[in-house]
CSV table of C-alpha atoms in Angstrom, one decimal:
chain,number,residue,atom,x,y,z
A,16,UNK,CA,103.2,107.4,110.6
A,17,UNK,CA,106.0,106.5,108.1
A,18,UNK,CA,109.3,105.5,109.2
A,19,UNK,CA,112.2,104.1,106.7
A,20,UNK,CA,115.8,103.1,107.3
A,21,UNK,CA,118.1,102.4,104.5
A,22,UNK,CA,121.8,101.4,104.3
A,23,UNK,CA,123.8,100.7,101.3
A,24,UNK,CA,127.4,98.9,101.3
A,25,UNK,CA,129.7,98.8,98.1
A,26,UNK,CA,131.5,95.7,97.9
A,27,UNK,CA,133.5,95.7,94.7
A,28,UNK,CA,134.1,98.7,92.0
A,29,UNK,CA,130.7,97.3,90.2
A,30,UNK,CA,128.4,95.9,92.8
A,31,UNK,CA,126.8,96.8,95.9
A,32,UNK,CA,124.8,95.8,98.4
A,33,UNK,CA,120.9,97.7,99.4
A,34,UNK,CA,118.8,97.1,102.3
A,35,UNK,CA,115.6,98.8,102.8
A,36,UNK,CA,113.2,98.7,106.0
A,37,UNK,CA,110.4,100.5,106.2
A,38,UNK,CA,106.8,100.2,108.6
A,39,UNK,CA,103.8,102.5,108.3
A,40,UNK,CA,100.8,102.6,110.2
A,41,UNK,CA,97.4,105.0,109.0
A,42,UNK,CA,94.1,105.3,111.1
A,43,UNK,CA,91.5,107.0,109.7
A,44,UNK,CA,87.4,107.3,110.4
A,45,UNK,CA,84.7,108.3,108.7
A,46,UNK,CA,80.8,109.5,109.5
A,47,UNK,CA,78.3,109.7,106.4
A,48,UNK,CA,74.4,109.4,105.7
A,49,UNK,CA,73.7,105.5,105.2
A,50,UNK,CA,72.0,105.3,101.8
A,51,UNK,CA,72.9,109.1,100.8
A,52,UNK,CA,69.0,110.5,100.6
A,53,UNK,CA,67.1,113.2,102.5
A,54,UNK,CA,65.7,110.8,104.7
A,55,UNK,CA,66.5,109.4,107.9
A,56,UNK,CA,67.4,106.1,107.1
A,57,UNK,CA,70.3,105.8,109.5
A,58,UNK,CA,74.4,106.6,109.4
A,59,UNK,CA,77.2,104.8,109.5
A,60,UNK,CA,80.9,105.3,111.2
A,61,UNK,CA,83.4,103.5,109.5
A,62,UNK,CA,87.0,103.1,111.1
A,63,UNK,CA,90.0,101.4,109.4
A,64,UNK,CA,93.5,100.9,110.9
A,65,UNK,CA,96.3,99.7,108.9
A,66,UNK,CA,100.0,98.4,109.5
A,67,UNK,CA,102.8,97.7,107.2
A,68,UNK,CA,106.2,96.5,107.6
A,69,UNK,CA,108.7,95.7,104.7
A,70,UNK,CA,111.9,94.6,104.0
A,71,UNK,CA,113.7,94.2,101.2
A,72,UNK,CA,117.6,93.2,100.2
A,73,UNK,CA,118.9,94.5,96.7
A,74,UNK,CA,122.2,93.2,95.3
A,75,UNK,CA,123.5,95.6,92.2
A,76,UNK,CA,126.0,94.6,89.7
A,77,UNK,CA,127.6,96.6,86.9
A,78,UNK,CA,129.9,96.1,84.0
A,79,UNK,CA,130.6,97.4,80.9
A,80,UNK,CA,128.2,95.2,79.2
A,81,UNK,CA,126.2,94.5,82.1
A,82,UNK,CA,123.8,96.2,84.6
A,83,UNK,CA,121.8,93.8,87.2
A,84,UNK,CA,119.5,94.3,90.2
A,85,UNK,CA,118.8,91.2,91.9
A,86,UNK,CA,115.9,91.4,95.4
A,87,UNK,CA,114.6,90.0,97.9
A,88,UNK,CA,111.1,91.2,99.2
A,89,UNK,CA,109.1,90.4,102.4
A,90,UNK,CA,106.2,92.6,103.9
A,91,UNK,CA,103.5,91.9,106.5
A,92,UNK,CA,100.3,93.9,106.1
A,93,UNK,CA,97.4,94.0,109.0
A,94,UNK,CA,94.0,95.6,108.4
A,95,UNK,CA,91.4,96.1,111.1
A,96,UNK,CA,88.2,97.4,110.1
A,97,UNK,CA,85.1,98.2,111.8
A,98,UNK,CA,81.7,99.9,110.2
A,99,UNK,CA,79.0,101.1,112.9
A,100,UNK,CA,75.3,101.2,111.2
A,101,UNK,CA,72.9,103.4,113.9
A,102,UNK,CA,69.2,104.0,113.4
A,103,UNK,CA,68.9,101.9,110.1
A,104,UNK,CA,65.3,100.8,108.6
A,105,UNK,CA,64.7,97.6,108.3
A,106,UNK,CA,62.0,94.8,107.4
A,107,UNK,CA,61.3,91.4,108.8
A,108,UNK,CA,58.2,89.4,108.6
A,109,UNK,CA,56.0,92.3,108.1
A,110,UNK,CA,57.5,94.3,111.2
A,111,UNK,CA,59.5,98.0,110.6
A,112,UNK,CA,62.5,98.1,112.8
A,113,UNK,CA,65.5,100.6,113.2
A,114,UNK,CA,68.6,98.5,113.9
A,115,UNK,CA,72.3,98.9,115.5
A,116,UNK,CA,75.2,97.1,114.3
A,117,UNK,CA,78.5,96.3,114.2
A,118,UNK,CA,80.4,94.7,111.3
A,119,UNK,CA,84.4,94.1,112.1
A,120,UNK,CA,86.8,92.9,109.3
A,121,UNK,CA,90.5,91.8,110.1
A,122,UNK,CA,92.9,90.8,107.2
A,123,UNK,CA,96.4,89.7,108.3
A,124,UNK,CA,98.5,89.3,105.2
A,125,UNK,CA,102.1,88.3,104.0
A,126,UNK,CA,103.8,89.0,100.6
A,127,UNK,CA,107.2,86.8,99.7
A,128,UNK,CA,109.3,87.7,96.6
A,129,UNK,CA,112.5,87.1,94.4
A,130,UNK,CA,113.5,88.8,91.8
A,131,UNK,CA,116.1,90.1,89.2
A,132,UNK,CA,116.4,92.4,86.3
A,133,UNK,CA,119.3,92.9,83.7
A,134,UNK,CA,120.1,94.8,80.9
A,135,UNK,CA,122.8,93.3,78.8
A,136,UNK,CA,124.5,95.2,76.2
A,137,UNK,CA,124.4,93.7,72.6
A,138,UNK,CA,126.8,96.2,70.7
A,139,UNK,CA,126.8,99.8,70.9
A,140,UNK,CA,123.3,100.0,69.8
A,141,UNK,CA,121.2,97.1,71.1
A,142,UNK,CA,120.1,96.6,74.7
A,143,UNK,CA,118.7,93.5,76.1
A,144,UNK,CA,116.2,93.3,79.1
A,145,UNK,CA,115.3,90.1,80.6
A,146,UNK,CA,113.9,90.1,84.0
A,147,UNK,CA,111.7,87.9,86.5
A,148,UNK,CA,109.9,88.0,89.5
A,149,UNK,CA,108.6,85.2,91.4
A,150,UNK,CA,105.7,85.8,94.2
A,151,UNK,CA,103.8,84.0,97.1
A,152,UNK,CA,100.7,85.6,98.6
A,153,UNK,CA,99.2,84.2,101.7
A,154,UNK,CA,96.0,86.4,104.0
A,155,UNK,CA,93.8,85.2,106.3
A,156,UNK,CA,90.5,86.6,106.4
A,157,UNK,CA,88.1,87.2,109.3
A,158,UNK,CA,84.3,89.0,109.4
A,159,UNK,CA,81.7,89.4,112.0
A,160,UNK,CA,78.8,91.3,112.0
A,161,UNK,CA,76.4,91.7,115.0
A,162,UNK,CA,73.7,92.9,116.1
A,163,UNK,CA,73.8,95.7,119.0
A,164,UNK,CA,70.2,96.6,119.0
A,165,UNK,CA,66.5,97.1,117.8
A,166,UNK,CA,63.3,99.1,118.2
A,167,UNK,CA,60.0,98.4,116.4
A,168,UNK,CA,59.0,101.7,114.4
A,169,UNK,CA,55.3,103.1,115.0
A,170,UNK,CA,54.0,102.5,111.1
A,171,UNK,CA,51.7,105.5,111.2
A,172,UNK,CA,53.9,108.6,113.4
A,173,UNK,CA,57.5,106.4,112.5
A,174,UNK,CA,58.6,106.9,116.0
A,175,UNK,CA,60.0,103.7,117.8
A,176,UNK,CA,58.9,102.0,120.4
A,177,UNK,CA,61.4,101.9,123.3
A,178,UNK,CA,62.1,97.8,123.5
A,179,UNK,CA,65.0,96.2,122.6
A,180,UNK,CA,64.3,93.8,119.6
A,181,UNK,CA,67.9,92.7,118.7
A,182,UNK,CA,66.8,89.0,119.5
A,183,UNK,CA,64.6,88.9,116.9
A,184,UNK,CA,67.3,90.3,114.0
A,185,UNK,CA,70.5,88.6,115.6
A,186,UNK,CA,69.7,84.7,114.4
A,187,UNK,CA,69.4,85.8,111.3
A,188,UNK,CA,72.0,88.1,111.0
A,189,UNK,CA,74.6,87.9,113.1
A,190,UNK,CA,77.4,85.8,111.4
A,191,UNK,CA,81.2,85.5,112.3
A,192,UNK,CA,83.1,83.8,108.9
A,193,UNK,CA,86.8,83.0,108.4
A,194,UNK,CA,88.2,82.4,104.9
A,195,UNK,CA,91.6,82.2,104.1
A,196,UNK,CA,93.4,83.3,100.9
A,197,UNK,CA,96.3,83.0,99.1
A,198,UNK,CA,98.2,82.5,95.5
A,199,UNK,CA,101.5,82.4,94.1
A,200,UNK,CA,102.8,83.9,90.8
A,201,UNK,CA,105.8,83.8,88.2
A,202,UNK,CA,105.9,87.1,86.4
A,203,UNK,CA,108.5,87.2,83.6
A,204,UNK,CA,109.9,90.5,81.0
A,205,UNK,CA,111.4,91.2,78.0
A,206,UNK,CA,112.4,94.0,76.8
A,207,UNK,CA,114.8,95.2,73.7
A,208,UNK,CA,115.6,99.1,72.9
A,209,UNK,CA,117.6,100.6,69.9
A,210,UNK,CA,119.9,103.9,70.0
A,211,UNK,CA,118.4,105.1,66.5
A,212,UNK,CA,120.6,108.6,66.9
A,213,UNK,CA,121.9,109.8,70.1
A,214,UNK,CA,119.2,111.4,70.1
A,215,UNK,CA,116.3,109.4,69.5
A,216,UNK,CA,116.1,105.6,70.7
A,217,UNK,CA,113.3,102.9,70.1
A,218,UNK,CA,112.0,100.0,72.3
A,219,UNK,CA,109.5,97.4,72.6
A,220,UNK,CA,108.3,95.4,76.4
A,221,UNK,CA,106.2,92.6,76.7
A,222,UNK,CA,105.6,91.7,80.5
A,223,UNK,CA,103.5,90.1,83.0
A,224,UNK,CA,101.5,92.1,85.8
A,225,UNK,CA,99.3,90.6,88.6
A,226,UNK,CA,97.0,91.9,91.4
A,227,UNK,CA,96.2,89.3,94.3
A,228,UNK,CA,92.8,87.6,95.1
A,229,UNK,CA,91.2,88.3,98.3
A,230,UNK,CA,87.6,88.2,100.0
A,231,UNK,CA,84.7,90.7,100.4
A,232,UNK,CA,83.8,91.3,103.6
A,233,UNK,CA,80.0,91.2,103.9
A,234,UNK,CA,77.3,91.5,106.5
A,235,UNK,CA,75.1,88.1,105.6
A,236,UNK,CA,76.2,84.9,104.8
A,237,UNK,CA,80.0,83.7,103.8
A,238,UNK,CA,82.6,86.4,102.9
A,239,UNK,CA,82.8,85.9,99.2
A,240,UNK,CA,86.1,85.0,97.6
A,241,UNK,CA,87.5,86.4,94.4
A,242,UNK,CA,90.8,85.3,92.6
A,243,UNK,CA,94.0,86.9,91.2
A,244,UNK,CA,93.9,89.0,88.6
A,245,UNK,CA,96.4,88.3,85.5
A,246,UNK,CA,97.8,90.8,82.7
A,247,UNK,CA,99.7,90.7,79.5
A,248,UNK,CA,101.5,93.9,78.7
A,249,UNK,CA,102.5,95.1,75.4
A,250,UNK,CA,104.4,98.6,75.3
A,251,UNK,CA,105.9,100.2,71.5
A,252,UNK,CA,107.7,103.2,71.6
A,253,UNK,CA,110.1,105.7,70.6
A,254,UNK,CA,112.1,108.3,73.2
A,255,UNK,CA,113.8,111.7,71.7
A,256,UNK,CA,116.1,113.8,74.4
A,257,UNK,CA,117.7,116.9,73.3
A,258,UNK,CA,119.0,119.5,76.0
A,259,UNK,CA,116.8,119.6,78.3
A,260,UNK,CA,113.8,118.8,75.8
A,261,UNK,CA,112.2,115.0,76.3
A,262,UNK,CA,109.8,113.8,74.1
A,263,UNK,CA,108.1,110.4,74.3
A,264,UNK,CA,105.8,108.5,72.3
A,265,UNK,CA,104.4,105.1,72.6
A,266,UNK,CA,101.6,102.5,71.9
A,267,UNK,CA,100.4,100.0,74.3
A,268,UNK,CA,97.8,96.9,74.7
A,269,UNK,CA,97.0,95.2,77.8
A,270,UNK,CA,95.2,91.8,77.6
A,271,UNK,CA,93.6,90.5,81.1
A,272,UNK,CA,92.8,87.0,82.7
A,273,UNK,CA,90.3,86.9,85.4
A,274,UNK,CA,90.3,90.7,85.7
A,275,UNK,CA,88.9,92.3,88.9
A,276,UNK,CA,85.5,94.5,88.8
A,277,UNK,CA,84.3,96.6,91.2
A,278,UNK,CA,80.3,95.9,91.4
A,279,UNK,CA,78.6,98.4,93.6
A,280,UNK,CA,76.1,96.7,95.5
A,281,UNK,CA,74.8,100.2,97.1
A,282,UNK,CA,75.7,103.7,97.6
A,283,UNK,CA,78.8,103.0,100.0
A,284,UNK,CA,79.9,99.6,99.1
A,285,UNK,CA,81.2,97.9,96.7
A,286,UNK,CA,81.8,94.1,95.9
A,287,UNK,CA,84.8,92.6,93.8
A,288,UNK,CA,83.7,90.0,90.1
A,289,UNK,CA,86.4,88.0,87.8
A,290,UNK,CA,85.6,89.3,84.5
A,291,UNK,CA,86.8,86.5,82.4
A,292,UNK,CA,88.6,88.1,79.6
A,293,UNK,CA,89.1,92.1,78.8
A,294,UNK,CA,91.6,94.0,77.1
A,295,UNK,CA,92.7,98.0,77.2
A,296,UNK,CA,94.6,99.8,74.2
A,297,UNK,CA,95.6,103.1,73.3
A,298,UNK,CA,98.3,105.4,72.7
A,299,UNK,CA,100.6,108.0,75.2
A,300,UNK,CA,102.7,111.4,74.3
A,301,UNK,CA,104.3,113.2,77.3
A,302,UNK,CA,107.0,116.0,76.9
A,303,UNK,CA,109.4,118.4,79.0
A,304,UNK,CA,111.7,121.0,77.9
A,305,UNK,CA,113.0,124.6,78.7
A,306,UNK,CA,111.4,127.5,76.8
A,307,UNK,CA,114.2,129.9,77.9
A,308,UNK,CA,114.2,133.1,80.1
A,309,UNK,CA,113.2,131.1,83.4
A,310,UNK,CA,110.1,129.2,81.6
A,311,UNK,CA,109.4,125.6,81.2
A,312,UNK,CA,106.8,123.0,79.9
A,313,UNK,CA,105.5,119.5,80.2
A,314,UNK,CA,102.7,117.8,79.4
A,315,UNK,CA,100.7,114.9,78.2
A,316,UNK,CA,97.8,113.5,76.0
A,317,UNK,CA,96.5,109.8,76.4
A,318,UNK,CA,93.9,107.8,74.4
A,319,UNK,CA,92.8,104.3,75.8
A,320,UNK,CA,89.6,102.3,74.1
A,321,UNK,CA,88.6,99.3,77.0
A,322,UNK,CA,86.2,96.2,76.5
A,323,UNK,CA,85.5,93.6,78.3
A,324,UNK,CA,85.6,90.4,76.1
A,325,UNK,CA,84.1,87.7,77.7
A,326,UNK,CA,82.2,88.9,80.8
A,327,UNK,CA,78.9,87.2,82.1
A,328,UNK,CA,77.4,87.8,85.2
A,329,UNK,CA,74.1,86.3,87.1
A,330,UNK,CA,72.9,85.8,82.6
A,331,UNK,CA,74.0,89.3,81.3
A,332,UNK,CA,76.5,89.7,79.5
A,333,UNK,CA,78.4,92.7,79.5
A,334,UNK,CA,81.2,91.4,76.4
A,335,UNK,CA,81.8,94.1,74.1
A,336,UNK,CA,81.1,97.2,77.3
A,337,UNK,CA,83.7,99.6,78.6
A,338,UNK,CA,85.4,99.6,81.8
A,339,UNK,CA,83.9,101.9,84.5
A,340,UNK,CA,85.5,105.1,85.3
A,341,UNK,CA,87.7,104.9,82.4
A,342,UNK,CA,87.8,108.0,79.9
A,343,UNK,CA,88.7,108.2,76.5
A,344,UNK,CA,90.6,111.1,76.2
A,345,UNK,CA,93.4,112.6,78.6
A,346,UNK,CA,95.9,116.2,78.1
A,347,UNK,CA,97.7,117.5,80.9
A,348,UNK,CA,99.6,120.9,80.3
A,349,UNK,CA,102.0,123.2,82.9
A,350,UNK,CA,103.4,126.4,82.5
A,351,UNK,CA,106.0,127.1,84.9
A,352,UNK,CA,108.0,129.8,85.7
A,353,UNK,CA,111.4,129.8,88.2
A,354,UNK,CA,114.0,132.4,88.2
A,355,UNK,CA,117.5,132.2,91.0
A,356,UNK,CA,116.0,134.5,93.6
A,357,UNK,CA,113.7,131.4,94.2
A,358,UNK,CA,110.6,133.0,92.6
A,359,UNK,CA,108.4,130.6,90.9
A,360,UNK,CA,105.0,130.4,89.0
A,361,UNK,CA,103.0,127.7,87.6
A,362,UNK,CA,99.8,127.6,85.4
A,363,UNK,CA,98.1,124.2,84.9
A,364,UNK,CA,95.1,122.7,82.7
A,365,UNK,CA,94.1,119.3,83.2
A,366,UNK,CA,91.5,117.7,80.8
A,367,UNK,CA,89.4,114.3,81.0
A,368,UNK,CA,86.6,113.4,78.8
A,369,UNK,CA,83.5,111.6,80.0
A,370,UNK,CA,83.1,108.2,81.3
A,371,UNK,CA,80.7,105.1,82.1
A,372,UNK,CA,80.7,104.2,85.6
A,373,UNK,CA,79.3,101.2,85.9
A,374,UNK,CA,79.6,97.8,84.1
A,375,UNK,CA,76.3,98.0,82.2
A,376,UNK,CA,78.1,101.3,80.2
A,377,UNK,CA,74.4,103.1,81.7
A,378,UNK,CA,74.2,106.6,79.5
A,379,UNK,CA,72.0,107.9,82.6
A,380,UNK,CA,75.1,107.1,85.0
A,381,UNK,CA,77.8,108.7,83.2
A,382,UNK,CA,80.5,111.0,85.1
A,383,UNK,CA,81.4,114.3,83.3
A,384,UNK,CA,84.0,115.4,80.6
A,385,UNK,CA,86.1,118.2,82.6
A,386,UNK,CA,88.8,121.0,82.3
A,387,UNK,CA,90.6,122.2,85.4
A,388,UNK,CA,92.7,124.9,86.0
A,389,UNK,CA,95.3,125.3,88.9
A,390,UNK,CA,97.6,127.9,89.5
A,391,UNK,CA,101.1,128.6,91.9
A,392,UNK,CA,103.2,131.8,92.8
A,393,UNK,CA,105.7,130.9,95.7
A,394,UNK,CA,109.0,131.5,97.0
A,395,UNK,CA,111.4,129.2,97.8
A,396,UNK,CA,114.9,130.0,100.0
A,397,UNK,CA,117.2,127.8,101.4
A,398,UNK,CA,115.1,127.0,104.5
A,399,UNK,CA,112.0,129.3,103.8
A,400,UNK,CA,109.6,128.8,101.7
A,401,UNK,CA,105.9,130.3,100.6
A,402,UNK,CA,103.2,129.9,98.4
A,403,UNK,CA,99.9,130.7,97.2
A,404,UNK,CA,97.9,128.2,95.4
A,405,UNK,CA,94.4,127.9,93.5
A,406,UNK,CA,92.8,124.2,92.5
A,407,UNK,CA,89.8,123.8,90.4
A,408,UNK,CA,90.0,128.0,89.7
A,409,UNK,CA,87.4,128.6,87.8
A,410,UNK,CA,85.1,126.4,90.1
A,411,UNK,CA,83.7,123.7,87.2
A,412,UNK,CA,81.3,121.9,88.5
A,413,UNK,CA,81.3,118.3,87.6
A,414,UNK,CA,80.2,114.7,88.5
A,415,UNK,CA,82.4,111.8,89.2
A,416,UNK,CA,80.1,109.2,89.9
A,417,UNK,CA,76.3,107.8,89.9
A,418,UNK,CA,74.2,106.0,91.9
A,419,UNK,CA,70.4,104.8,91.0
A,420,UNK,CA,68.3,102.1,92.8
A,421,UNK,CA,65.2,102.5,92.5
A,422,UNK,CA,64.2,99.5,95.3
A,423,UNK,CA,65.9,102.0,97.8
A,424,UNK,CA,64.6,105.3,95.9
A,425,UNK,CA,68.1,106.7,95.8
A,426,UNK,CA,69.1,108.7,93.0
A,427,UNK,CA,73.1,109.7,93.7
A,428,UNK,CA,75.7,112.0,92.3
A,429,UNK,CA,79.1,112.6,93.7
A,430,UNK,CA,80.3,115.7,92.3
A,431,UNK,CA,84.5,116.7,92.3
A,432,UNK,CA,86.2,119.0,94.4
A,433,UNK,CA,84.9,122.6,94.2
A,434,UNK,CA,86.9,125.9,93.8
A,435,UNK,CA,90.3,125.7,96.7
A,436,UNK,CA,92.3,128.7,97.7
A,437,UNK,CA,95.2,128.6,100.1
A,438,UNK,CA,98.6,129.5,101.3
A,439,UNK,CA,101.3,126.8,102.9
A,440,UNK,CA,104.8,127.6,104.5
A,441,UNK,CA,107.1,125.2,104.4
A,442,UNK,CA,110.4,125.1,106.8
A,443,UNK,CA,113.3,122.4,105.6
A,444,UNK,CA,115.4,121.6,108.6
């Protein structure tokens, strides 16, 4: 459920005045097999409920030479989180149980923010961006995991026994922890762009990004803490716009502080490292334009080389290794096709090369290089509208992800979305 109210007020010829509420609220569960083999080793439910209210005040200001957007931001985000483990093995002092239980996360957050943006005019040519934005991040953190129940497994048939044996798990596992979060954060950017023609322009950005720290909600022991995560951002570029033809070109490099890895510690769960230093470079081309008769174009290609460069974790080192789940290579390409009756067409390809997924760069856990296709044929009418649509057309089969452990004998792929075929009809009231 989304719901978002707006208002704007002009107060002078060159300023006005933007206030923007919005709250949202998502529940979603999900069942899956515990440790993802052919054996019964147990299932999980996992049920998260979210809630997010925002508000935000923009003041605008416009002149000849000047253009501003000033803010301020406030938003309160609440996450409750339950998983359910049922009928899961597991060893204590020699004895082979199947336990029940019940971990419940709750995260109750608040985001504070000023900030302002302006580009000033230097000349015909020149344009000046200076802007800022100043942050405070507070959360507080709650876990709990307990234990619901426990039967003693028959080593030799692997039935249970029919007694409870929770009190022999729940000293040693039951845990209720409480750790509170928060960090604040002064993000500053620059940015100058040059009208080279009227058609083609140039620019250069430097700014600053940031992702809050927060804490890992775990079944045994203190919730783990992890901090914020910094950024340095370096954008080169050039922009050409002709007609209806858009071409852009640019270079980037991102340098990061205390940057946030996603460790998996098994096949459903994932834990959250500060990498100490690590950087991401590469280049971007995307284009649009009108190829006459009712047909159009756009598109993309990226290229982004990642590292980490100074990375060490429980004595490995992982300096010099690629980020996980990030490819090389990237093209995107439609073909679309729209006449005034309200017919349209579209053909897409989508390409991504290969990629490490985990931190170690493991050649045995790589995800696949894949091509997609896609295609459309709709109509659209004032109110009415139609279409058939195909994803994944030529049904590619491909892996996104890995998972070994050998102490759990799990050997895991997740594989992408297979061939989809559909129709929707749509209604605007």
């Amino acid at each position: 459920q989304l719901v978002v109210f707006k208002q704007r007020a002009d107060l002078t010829a060159g300023s006005s005045l933007s206030l923007i509420a919005s709250h949202a609220e998502n529940y979603n569960q999900r069942k899956g097999d515990y440790d993802i083999s052919a054996e019964d080793n147990g299932y999980f439910i996992n049920t998260v409920d979210t809630e997010n209210s925002a508000l935000e005040l923009r003041l605008h200001y416009k002149t000849a030479l000047l253009k501003t957007v000033s803010g301020l931001y406030y938003s309160e985000d609440k996450l409750r989180g339950t998983s359910s483990s049922v009928d899961l093995p597991y060893t204590i002092s020699g004895l082979r149980l199947r336990a029940a239980a019940d971990l419940a996360a709750d995260r109750n957050a608040t985001t504070k923010a000023v900030y302002s943006e302006a580009d000033i005019h230097l000349g015909s040519r020149w344009t000046l961006t200076l802007g800022a934005r100043y942050e405070e991040n507070q959360a507080d953190n709650h876990s709990a995991l307990t234990v619901t129940g426990a039967q003693l497994m028959d080593p030799v048939a692997g039935s249970t026994v029919p007694a409870d044996f929770s009190a022999v798990l729940k000293p040693i596992l039951d845990s209720d922890n409480t750790a509170p979060s928060g960090d604040a954060v002064f993000l500053p950017k620059v940015a100058i762009s040059l009208d080279i023609t009227d058609q083609l322009s140039g620019y250069f950005t430097r700014s600053q990004g940031y992702r809050a720290g927060s804490v890992d909600f775990v079944s045994e022991g203190e919730s783990p803490s992890y901090g914020p995560e910094y950024t340095n951002n370096y954008d080169l570029g050039l922009k050409f716009q002709q007609g209806s033809w858009f071409v852009q070109a640019s270079i980037f490099r991102i340098d990061y502080e205390d940057m946030q890895i996603g460790v998996r510690v098994d096949a459903s769960n994932f834990r959250t490292d500060n990498a100490g230093e690590a950087r991401s470079q590469g280049a971007e081309l995307e284009f649009r334009g009108e190829l006459g008769a009712g047909f159009s174009v756009f598109g993309g290609i990226g290229y982004v080389d990642t590292a980490f460069i100074e990375y060490e974790d429980d004595g490995v080192d992982y300096a010099g290794n690629h980020f996980p789940n990030a490819p090389r290579n990237t093209a995107n390409l439609v073909v679309r096709y729209e006449n005034s009756r309200g017919l349209y067409a579209d053909l897409s390809w989508s390409h991504s090369d290969g990629s490490f997924t985990d931190r170690e760069n493991s050649d045995r856990l790589r995800a696949d290089s894949r091509d997609l296709f896609g295609a459309r044929l709709g109509y659209q009418g004032e109110q009415m509208g139609v279409e058939l649509y195909g994803q994944n057309i030529t049904d590619k089969f491909y892996i996104t992800d890995r998972f070994n452990s050998p102490s759990l004998g799990i050997d895991a792929a997740y594989v992408g979305d297979p061939r989809e075929v559909g129709a929707r009809l749509s209604y605007r009231f």
